[in-house]
Amino acid sequence: MPNPILSLLTPLLLLIFPLISVHAQDTSSKTITMVMPYAAGGPGDIITRLFAASMQKSLGQQIIVDNTSGASGSIGTLKVARAKPDGNTLLMIHVSHATNPFMIKNLPYHPVEDFEPIGLATEGPMVLVSRKDLPVKDVKDFVRYVKTHQNDISMGHAGVGSASHLCALLFSSALNLNFIQVPYKGTAPALNDLMGGQLDLLCDQTSTTLPAMGVGRIKAHAVAGKNRLSSMPDIASLSEASVSGFDISIFFGLYAPKGTPSAVIDRLSLALQNALKEPELRSKLESMGVSAVSPDKGRPESLRLHLKHEMETLGPLLVKAGIQLN
Ligand code: ASP
């Protein structure tokens, strides 16, 4: 005896099923997850959210930002490496993608072999900042102070291999000093401790340090490079205190898991290039001292070459410094 409810439902299900399966295959209508492997509120997070908001307009897809942080960005990065390669899980990451293989033993992914580059997004400088009551008056005084107090100074960073860690390493090795290093899950929590006076020093990107400096909650001492910045002309460069040997600039780029079809990569790269053309996005970044790269750099080849260059230049430096996590 046929079930009367099933008999009623069958024609309806026959109508619905084809619709469900077409939708399931149409990955371009799904929500995209953009993984930012550092804590919310940090420089990487700010940049990721700006690009997610802009790219979702041209893609016509919602983009949510997922801050899977920890282990120097490697937890969030692994999440993307293992995601379905359909263009719906992406990774926004900076120099730690290049440095982690040299610093983390048995890293469970390969930065080149497990990812498809989509394009470059931004480039930005770094600045050395401290708790607001560090008793120094200018950059020379700052360098003198850290030299005489090296054993008591705590320097925060976003984890081994992060940009802030790289800057801390380069700064301490340029002065031949050893600070007490304090790792965090991102520079947002480090900055909180700096503002609260529990941490002494941090070398971070301007996107988070500029606003905190503006309201006097931290003190800026030097641009981590050769020249002053137009976004903070009153802050000396480290070279003015005769500290040379590094000029650090941080690039962010967008990746998809290996195996993502090239048509999908092209579509995502086009959306990234559209974002890079947007005057509003460019000026928002500029107000934080960060530059959106030129739109033609939002292509896979630019990011592929940039990553190769970073791995080739920073790798030997890190191996020489003998720093390893695990
Ligand atoms: N700025 C951090 C770094 O040092 C990462 C972040 O929190 O965005 O790499």
JSON list of N, CA and C in Angstrom, two decimals, residues 4 67 84 106 123 148 203 211 258 276 311 316 320:
[
{"chain": "A", "resi": 4, "resn": "PRO", "atom": "N", "xyz": [0.57, 7.56, 1.59]},
{"chain": "A", "resi": 4, "resn": "PRO", "atom": "CA", "xyz": [-0.12, 8.71, 0.96]},
{"chain": "A", "resi": 4, "resn": "PRO", "atom": "C", "xyz": [0.69, 10.01, 1.07]},
{"chain": "A", "resi": 67, "resn": "ASN", "atom": "N", "xyz": [39.39, 34.84, 11.58]},
{"chain": "A", "resi": 67, "resn": "ASN", "atom": "CA", "xyz": [40.70, 35.03, 12.24]},
{"chain": "A", "resi": 67, "resn": "ASN", "atom": "C", "xyz": [41.10, 33.74, 12.95]},
{"chain": "A", "resi": 84, "resn": "LYS", "atom": "N", "xyz": [38.68, 22.80, 0.49]},
{"chain": "A", "resi": 84, "resn": "LYS", "atom": "CA", "xyz": [38.29, 22.38, -0.86]},
{"chain": "A", "resi": 84, "resn": "LYS", "atom": "C", "xyz": [38.77, 23.46, -1.83]},
{"chain": "A", "resi": 106, "resn": "ASN", "atom": "N", "xyz": [58.93, 20.87, 10.77]},
{"chain": "A", "resi": 106, "resn": "ASN", "atom": "CA", "xyz": [57.80, 20.03, 10.34]},
{"chain": "A", "resi": 106, "resn": "ASN", "atom": "C", "xyz": [56.54, 20.83, 10.05]},
{"chain": "A", "resi": 123, "resn": "GLU", "atom": "N", "xyz": [51.44, 47.07, 0.52]},
{"chain": "A", "resi": 123, "resn": "GLU", "atom": "CA", "xyz": [52.81, 47.17, 1.03]},
{"chain": "A", "resi": 123, "resn": "GLU", "atom": "C", "xyz": [52.82, 48.24, 2.12]},
{"chain": "A", "resi": 148, "resn": "THR", "atom": "N", "xyz": [71.35, 50.22, 27.05]},
{"chain": "A", "resi": 148, "resn": "THR", "atom": "CA", "xyz": [71.72, 50.10, 28.47]},
{"chain": "A", "resi": 148, "resn": "THR", "atom": "C", "xyz": [70.71, 49.27, 29.28]},
{"chain": "A", "resi": 203, "resn": "CYS", "atom": "N", "xyz": [57.54, 46.35, 17.34]},
{"chain": "A", "resi": 203, "resn": "CYS", "atom": "CA", "xyz": [57.80, 46.91, 16.01]},
{"chain": "A", "resi": 203, "resn": "CYS", "atom": "C", "xyz": [56.63, 46.45, 15.14]},
{"chain": "A", "resi": 211, "resn": "PRO", "atom": "N", "xyz": [47.06, 55.04, 14.65]},
{"chain": "A", "resi": 211, "resn": "PRO", "atom": "CA", "xyz": [45.93, 55.50, 15.47]},
{"chain": "A", "resi": 211, "resn": "PRO", "atom": "C", "xyz": [46.28, 55.57, 16.97]},
{"chain": "A", "resi": 258, "resn": "LYS", "atom": "N", "xyz": [45.86, 24.90, -3.39]},
{"chain": "A", "resi": 258, "resn": "LYS", "atom": "CA", "xyz": [46.37, 24.28, -4.63]},
{"chain": "A", "resi": 258, "resn": "LYS", "atom": "C", "xyz": [45.25, 23.49, -5.31]},
{"chain": "A", "resi": 276, "resn": "LEU", "atom": "N", "xyz": [41.85, 47.05, -5.98]},
{"chain": "A", "resi": 276, "resn": "LEU", "atom": "CA", "xyz": [43.05, 47.89, -5.99]},
{"chain": "A", "resi": 276, "resn": "LEU", "atom": "C", "xyz": [42.84, 49.18, -6.79]},
{"chain": "A", "resi": 311, "resn": "MET", "atom": "N", "xyz": [61.36, 34.31, 0.02]},
{"chain": "A", "resi": 311, "resn": "MET", "atom": "CA", "xyz": [61.93, 33.04, 0.53]},
{"chain": "A", "resi": 311, "resn": "MET", "atom": "C", "xyz": [63.44, 32.99, 0.27]},
{"chain": "A", "resi": 316, "resn": "PRO", "atom": "N", "xyz": [67.82, 32.36, 4.07]},
{"chain": "A", "resi": 316, "resn": "PRO", "atom": "CA", "xyz": [69.20, 32.19, 4.56]},
{"chain": "A", "resi": 316, "resn": "PRO", "atom": "C", "xyz": [69.49, 33.03, 5.80]},
{"chain": "A", "resi": 320, "resn": "LYS", "atom": "N", "xyz": [70.62, 31.41, 9.29]},
{"chain": "A", "resi": 320, "resn": "LYS", "atom": "CA", "xyz": [71.87, 31.88, 9.90]},
{"chain": "A", "resi": 320, "resn": "LYS", "atom": "C", "xyz": [71.62, 32.31, 11.35]}
]
